[in-house]
Coordinates of C-alpha atoms in Angstrom, one line a residue:
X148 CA 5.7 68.6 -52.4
X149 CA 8.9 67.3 -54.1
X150 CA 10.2 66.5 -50.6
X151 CA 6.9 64.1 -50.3
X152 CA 7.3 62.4 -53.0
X153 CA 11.0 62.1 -52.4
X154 CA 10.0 60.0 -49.2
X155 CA 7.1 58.8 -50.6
X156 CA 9.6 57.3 -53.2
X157 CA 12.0 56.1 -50.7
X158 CA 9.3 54.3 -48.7
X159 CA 8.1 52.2 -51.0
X160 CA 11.5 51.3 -52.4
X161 CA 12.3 50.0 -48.7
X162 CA 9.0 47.9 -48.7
X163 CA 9.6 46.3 -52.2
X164 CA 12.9 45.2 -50.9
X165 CA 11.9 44.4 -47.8
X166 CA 8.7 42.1 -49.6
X167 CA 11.2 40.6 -51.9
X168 CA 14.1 39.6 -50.3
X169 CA 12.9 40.1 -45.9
X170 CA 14.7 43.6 -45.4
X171 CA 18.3 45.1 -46.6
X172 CA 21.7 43.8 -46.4
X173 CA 24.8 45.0 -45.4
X174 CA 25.8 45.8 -48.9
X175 CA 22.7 48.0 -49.5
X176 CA 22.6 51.4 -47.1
X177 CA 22.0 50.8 -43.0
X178 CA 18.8 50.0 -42.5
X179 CA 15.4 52.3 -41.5
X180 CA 12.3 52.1 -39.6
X181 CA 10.7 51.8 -43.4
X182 CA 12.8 48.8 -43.6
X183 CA 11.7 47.5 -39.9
X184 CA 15.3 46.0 -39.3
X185 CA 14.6 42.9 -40.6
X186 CA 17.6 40.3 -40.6
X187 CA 17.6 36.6 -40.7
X188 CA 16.9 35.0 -37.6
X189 CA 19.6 32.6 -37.6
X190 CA 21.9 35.5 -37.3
X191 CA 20.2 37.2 -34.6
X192 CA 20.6 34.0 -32.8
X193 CA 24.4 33.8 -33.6
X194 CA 25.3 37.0 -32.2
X195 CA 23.0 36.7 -29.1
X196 CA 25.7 33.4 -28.6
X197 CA 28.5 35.7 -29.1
X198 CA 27.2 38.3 -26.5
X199 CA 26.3 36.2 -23.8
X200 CA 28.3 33.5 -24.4
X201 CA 25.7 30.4 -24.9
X202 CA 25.1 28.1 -27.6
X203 CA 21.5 27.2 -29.0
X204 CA 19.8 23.7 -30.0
X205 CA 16.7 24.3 -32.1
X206 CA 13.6 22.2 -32.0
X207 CA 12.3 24.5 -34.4
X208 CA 12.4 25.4 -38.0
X209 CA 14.9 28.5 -38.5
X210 CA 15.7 28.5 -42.0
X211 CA 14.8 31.2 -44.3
X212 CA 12.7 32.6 -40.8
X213 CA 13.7 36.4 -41.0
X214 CA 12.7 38.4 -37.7
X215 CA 11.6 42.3 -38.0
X216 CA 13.0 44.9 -35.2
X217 CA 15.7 42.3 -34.7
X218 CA 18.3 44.5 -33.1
X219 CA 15.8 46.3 -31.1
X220 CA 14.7 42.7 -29.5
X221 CA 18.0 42.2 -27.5
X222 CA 18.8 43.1 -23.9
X223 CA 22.3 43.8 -23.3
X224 CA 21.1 43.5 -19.5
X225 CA 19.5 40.0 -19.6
X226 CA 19.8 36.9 -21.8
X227 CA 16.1 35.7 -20.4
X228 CA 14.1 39.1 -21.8
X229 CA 16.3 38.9 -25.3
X230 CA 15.0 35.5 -25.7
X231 CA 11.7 36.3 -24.8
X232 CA 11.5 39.1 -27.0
X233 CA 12.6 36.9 -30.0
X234 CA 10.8 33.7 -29.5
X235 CA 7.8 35.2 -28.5
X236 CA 7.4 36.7 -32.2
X237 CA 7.0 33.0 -33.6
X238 CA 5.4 31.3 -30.7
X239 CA 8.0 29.7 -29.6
X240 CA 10.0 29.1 -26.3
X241 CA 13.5 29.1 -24.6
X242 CA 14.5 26.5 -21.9
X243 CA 18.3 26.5 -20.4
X244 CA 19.6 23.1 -20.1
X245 CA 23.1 22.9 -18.7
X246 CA 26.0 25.1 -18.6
X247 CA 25.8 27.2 -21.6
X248 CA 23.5 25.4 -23.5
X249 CA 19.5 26.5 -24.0
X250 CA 17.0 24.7 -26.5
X251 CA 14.8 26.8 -28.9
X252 CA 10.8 24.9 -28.5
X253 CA 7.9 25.7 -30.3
X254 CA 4.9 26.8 -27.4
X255 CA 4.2 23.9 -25.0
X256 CA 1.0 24.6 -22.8
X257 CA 2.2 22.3 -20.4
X258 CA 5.4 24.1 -20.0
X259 CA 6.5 27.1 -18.2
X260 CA 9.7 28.3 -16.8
X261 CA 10.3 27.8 -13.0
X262 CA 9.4 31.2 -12.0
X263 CA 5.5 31.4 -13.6
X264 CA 5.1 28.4 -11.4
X265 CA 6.4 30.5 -8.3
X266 CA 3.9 33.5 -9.8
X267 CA 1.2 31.0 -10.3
X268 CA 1.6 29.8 -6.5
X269 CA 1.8 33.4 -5.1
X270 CA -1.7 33.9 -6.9
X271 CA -3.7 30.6 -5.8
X272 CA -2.6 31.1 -2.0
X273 CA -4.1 34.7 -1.9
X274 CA -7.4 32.5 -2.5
X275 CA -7.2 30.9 0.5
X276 CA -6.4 32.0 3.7
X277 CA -7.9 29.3 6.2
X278 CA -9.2 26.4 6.2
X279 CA -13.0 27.2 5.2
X280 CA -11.5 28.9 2.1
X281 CA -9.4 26.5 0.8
X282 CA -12.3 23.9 1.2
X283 CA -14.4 25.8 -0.6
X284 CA -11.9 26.1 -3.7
X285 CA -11.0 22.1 -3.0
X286 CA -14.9 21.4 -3.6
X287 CA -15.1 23.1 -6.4
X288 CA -11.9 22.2 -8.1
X289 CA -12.7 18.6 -7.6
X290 CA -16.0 19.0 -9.5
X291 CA -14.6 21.0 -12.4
X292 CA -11.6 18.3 -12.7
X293 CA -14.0 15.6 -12.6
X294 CA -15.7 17.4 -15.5
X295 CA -13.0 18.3 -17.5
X296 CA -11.8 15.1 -17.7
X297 CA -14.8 13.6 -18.3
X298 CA -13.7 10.6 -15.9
X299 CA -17.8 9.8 -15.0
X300 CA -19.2 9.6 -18.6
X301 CA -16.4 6.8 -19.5
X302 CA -17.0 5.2 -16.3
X303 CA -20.2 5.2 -17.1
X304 CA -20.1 3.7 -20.7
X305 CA -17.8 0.7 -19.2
X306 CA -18.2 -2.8 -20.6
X307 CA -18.4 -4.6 -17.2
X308 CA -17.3 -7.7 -18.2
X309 CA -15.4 -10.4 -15.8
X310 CA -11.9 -10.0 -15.4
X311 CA -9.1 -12.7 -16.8
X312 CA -6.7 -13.9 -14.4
X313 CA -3.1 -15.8 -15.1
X314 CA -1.9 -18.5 -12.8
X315 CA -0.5 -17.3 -9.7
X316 CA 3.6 -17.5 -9.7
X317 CA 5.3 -18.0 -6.5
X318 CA 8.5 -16.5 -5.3
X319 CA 10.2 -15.7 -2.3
X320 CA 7.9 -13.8 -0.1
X321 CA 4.8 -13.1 -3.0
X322 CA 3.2 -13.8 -5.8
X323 CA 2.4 -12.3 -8.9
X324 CA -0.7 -13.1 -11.1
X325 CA -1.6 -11.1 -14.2
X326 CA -4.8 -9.2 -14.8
X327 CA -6.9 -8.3 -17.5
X328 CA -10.5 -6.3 -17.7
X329 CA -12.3 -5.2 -20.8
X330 CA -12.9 -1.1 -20.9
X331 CA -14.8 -1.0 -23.5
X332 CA -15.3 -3.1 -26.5
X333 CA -11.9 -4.0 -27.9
X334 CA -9.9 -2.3 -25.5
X335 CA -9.0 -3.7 -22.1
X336 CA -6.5 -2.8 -19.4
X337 CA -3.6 -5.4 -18.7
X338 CA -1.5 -5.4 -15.7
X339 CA -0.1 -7.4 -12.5
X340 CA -0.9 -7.9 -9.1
X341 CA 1.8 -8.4 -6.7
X342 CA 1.0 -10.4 -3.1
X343 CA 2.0 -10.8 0.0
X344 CA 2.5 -14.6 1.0
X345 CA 1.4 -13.7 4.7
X346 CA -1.8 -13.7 5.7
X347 CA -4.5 -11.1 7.1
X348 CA -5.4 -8.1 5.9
X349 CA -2.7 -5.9 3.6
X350 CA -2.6 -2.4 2.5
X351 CA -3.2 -2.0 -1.5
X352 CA -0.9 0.0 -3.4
X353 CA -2.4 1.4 -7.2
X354 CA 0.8 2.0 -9.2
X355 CA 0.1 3.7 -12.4
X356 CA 3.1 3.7 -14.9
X357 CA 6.0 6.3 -16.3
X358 CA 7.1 7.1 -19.5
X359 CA 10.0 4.9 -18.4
X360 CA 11.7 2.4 -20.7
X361 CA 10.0 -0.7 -21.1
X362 CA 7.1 0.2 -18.6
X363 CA 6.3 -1.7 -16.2
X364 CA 8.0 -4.6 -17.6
X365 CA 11.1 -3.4 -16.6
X366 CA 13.8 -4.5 -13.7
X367 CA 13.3 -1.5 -11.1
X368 CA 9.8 -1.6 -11.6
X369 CA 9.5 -5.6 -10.6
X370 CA 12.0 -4.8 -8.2
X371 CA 9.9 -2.2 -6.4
X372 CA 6.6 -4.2 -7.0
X373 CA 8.1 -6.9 -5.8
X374 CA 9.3 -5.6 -2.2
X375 CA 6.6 -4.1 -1.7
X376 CA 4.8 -6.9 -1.4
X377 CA 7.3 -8.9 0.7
X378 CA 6.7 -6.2 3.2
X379 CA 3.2 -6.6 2.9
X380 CA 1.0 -3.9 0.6
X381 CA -0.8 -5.7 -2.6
X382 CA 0.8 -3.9 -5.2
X383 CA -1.1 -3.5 -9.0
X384 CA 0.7 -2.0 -11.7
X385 CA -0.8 -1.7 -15.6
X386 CA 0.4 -0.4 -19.1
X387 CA 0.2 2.8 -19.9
X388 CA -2.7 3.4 -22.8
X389 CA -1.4 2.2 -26.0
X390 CA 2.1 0.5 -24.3
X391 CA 2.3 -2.5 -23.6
X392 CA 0.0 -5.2 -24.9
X393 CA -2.9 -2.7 -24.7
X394 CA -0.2 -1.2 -28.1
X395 CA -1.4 -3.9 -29.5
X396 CA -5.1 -3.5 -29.7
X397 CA -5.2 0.5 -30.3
X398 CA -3.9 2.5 -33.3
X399 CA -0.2 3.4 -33.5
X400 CA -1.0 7.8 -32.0
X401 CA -3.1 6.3 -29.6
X402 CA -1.1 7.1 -26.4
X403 CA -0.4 10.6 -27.3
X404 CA -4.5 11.5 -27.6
X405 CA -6.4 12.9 -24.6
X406 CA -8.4 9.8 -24.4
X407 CA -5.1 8.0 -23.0
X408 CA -5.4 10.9 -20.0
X409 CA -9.3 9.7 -19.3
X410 CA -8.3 5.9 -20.2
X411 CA -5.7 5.8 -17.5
X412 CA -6.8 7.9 -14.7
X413 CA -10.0 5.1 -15.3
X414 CA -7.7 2.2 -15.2
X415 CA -6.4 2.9 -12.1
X416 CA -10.1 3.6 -10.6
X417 CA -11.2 0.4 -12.5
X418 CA -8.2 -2.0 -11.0
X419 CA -9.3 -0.5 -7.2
X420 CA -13.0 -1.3 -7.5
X421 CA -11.7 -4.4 -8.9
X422 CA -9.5 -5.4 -5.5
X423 CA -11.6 -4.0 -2.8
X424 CA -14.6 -5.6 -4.7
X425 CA -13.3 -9.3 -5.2
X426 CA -10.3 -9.7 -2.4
X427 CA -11.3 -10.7 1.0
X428 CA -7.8 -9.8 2.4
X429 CA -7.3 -5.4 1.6
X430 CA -7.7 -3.4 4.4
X431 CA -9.8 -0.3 2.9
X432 CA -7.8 1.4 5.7
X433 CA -5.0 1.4 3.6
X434 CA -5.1 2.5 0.0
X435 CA -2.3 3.8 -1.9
X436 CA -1.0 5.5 -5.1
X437 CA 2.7 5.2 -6.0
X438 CA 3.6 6.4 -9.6
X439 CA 7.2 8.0 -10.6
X440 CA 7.0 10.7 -13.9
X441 CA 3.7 10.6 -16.2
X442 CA 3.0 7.6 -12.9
X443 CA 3.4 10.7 -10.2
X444 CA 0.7 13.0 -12.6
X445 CA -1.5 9.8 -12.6
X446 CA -0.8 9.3 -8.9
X447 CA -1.9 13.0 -8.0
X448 CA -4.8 12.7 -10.5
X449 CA -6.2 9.2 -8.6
X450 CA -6.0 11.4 -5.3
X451 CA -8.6 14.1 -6.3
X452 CA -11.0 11.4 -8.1
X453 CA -11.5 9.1 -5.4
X454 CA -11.9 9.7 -2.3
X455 CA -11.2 6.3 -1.0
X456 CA -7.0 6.6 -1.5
X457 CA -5.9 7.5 2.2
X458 CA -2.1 7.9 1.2
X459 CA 0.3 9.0 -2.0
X460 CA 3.5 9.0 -2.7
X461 CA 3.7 11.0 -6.4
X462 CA 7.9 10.9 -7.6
X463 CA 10.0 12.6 -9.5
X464 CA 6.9 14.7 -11.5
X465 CA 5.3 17.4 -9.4
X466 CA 5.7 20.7 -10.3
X467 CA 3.7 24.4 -10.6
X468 CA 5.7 25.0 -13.9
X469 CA 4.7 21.6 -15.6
X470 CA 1.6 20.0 -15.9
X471 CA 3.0 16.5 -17.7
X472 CA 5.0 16.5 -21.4
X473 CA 2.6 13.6 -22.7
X474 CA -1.6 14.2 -23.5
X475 CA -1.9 10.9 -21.3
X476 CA -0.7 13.3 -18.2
X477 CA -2.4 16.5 -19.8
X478 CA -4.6 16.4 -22.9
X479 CA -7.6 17.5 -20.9
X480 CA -8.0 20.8 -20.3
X481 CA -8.2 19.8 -16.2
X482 CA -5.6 22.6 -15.2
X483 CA -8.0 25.3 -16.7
X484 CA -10.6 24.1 -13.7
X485 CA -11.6 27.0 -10.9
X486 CA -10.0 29.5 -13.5
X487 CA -6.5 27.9 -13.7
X488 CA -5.2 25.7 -11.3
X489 CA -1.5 23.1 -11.4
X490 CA -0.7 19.6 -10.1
X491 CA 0.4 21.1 -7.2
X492 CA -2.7 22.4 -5.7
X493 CA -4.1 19.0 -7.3
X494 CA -2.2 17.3 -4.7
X495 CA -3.4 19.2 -2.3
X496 CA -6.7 18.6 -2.5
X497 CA -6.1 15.1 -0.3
X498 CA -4.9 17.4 2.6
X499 CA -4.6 16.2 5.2
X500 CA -3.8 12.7 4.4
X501 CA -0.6 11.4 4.1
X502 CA 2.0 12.0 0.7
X503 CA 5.5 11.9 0.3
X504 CA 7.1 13.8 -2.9
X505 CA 10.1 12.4 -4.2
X506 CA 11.9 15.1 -6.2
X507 CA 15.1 15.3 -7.6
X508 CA 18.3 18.0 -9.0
X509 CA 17.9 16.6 -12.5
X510 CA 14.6 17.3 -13.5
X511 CA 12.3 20.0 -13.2
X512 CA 11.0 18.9 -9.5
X513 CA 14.1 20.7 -8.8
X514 CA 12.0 23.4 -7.4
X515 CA 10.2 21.3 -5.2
X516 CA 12.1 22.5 -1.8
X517 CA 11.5 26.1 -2.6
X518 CA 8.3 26.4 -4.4
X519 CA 6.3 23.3 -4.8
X520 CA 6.6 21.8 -0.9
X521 CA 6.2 25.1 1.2
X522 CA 3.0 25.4 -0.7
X523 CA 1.9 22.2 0.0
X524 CA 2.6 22.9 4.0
X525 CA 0.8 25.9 4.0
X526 CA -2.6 24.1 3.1
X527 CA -1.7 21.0 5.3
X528 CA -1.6 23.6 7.7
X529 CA -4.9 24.2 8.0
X530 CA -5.5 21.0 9.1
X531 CA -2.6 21.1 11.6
X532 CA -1.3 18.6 9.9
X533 CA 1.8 19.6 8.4
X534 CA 3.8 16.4 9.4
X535 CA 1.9 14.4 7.1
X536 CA 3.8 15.8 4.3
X537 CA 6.4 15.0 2.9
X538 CA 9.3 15.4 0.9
X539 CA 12.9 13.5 0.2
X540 CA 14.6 15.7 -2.2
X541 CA 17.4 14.2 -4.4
X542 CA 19.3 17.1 -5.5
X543 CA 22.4 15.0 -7.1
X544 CA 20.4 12.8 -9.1
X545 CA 18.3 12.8 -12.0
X546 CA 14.9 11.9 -13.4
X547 CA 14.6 8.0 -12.6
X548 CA 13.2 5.4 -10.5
X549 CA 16.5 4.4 -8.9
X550 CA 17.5 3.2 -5.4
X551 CA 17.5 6.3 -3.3
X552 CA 13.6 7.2 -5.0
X553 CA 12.7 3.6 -4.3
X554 CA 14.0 3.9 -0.8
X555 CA 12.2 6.8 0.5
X556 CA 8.9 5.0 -1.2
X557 CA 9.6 2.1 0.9
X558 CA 10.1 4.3 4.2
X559 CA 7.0 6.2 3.6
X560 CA 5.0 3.2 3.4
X561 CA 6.7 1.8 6.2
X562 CA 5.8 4.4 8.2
X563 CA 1.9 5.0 7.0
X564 CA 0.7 1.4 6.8
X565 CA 2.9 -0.1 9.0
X566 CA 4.7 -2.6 6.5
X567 CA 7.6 -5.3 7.7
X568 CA 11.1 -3.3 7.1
X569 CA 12.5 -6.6 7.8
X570 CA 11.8 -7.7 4.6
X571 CA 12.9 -4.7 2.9
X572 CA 15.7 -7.1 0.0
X573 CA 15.2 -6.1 -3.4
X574 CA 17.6 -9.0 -3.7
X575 CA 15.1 -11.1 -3.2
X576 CA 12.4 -10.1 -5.9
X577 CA 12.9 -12.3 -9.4
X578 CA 12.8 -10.1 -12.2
X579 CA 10.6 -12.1 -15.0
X580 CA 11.0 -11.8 -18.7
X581 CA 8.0 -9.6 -20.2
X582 CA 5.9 -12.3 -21.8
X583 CA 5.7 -14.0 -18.2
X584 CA 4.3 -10.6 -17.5
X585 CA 1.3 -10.5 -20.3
X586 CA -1.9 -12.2 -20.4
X587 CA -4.0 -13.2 -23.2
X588 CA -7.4 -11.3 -23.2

């Protein structure tokens, strides 16, 4: 009995100290399972530097955060599983980002690491095995998007009211005339439409916008508009939800809300119906969606909504492992359709039309030779198809619009609508200031 109470005694000491002050120190006696090896996380994280010889940037809160079991959480064997077994305690996340170095996140739910997308790729293909399965799994994803986005009930509750057009400006080889339609009452998508000067019919090219700086407004993305249309593809770009003049009109949050995903999927369907509706010279032949970053998610996302897009060309954004950092790109639940599902199989769904994926070495579409694009052929396969996609992978470069992401854009449409290479000059395109750009509504 004295024994039992001895412990009994030395058990609850151990708890009172670990309640008051998160576990025992160094000074006090080594530490016991009563105590559960509590130590300050901050520490922890110091000597897991010292062992494997990384350094840590923190997104999160660590001070005063104490971790139980702490010792018993590292791996001598493996960095990855040590930070797994620490972060995982408060919900948070490890990402490597160069060299040494690895950020501490809280939980993203659009974020995985690299190899859950390869594990989430393994486990859609086992659902599919020919072309009548897949196509069963296509129809039904495409409903269950549609749904979970909840693209049909805004489209539904549209305002319908005539569209505002600018002057047409003339430059060498195009024009450019802004654009402006009411969504719904007080809210209203602005954009430009970018011309060919030729005439007969042109291919039309939807380009929804990045999370680049300055938006649409800015040189590369005039420049690209711009050439586009000198080689003979209408070209309509618009502000992202709450940038832009549309920042104007909406509350200061409003882009990061999951009505800027529904918004701009819609303005892109809206701008479409507009053009094929009220231009005389669009070949419907010839549709197109071109969109780089949060643009590429909204690129893929116009493929599996209407049917009437016949070719893509999504850059520097797809991925299995990331489903888009902003809610404009994922704050409806859409990858939850047919019991989980990524951009990637997304994308697929427009099998077997034409796509190109511009990926690059800097971002996280570095996986796209190995993971992403093999998938993608698989299911093209089906169709025998495989040569209509596509991918120019950049492994030197980083996450941008720049020359060599532009070019392969230009090639690709080249190639599917049959656009004038000989006019292929970004020199040639006149890069406006931004308020030439806007339009009163």
């Amino acid at each position: 009995m004295k024994r039992y109470l001895s412990f009994v005694v030395i058990l609850l000491g151990g708890l009172t100290a670990f309640a008051q002050g998160g576990g025992l120190s160094k000074a006090q006696h080594e530490p016991a399972y009563e105590t559960q090896y509590v130590r300050s996380v901050s520490d922890v994280m110091h000597d897991v530097e010292q062992r494997f010889g990384v350094r840590f940037k923190y997104n999160v809160d660590t001070a005063g955060v104490r971790l139980p079991y702490a010792d018993f959480r590292i791996r001598p064997y493996s960095l990855e599983k040590t930070l797994d077994n620490i972060c995982k305690y408060y919900d948070w996340n490890w990402w490597k980002q160069s060299g040494n170095l690895y950020k501490i996140k809280p939980y993203e739910y659009a974020r995985r690491h690299t190899e859950e997308g390869g594990e989430m790729l393994e486990y859609l293909s086992s659902l599919y095995n020919d072309k009548a399965s897949w196509e069963a799994r296509r129809d039904s994803l495409r409903r269950e998007v549609r749904e979970r986005i909840g693209i049909d009930v805004l489209m539904d509750s549209l305002t319908h009211t005539p569209a505002k057009l600018s002057k047409v400006r003339r430059y060498d080889g195009y024009t450019v005339q802004n654009i402006c339609i009411e969504m719904t009452p007080g809210e209203h998508v602005f954009g430009s439409i970018y011309s060919p000067t030729t005439k007969g019919k042109h291919a039309l090219i939807i380009c929804p916008g990045g999370h680049f700086n300055n938006g649409r407004y800015r040189d590369d993305q005039q420049q690209r508009m711009g050439t586009l249309a000198r080689m003979g593809a209408i070209c309509v770009d618009f502000d992202l939800y709450g940038w832009g003049q549309s920042e104007k009109e909406l509350p200061d949050d409003a882009h990061h809300t999951s009505r800027a995903h529904v918004m701009q999927a819609a303005y892109g369907l809206v701008l479409l119906e507009y053009m094929l509706t009220h231009r005389k010279d669009i070949d419907p032949h010839r549709i197109g969606a071109n969109g780089g970053s949060g643009g590429g998610t909204h690129t893929v996302l116009l493929t599996a909504l209407d049917g009437r897009f016949t070719a893509a060309a999504p850059t520097v954004n797809l991925a299995s492992h990331f489903d888009g950092g902003c809610a404009c790109e994922s704050g409806k639940p859409i990858h939850l359709a047919g019991g989980g599902t990524c951009n990637p199989e997304i994308l697929a769904m427009f099998a077997p039309r034409p796509v190109l994926v511009v990926s690059d070495g800097g971002d996280w579409t570095s996986s796209v030779p190995e993971l992403e694009y093999p998938f993608l052929q698989r299911i093209y396969g089906f169709y025998n198809a495989e040569d209509k996609i596509r991918n120019v992978h950049l492994p030197d470069e980083a996450h941008d619009f720049g020359p060599n992401k532009r070019q392969a854009v230009y090639d690709f449409f080249i190639d599917v609508f049959g656009l004038d290479r000989t006019k292929l000059d970004e020199s040639k395109v006149t890069i406006e200031e931004e308020d030439l750009l806007k339009i009163e509504n």
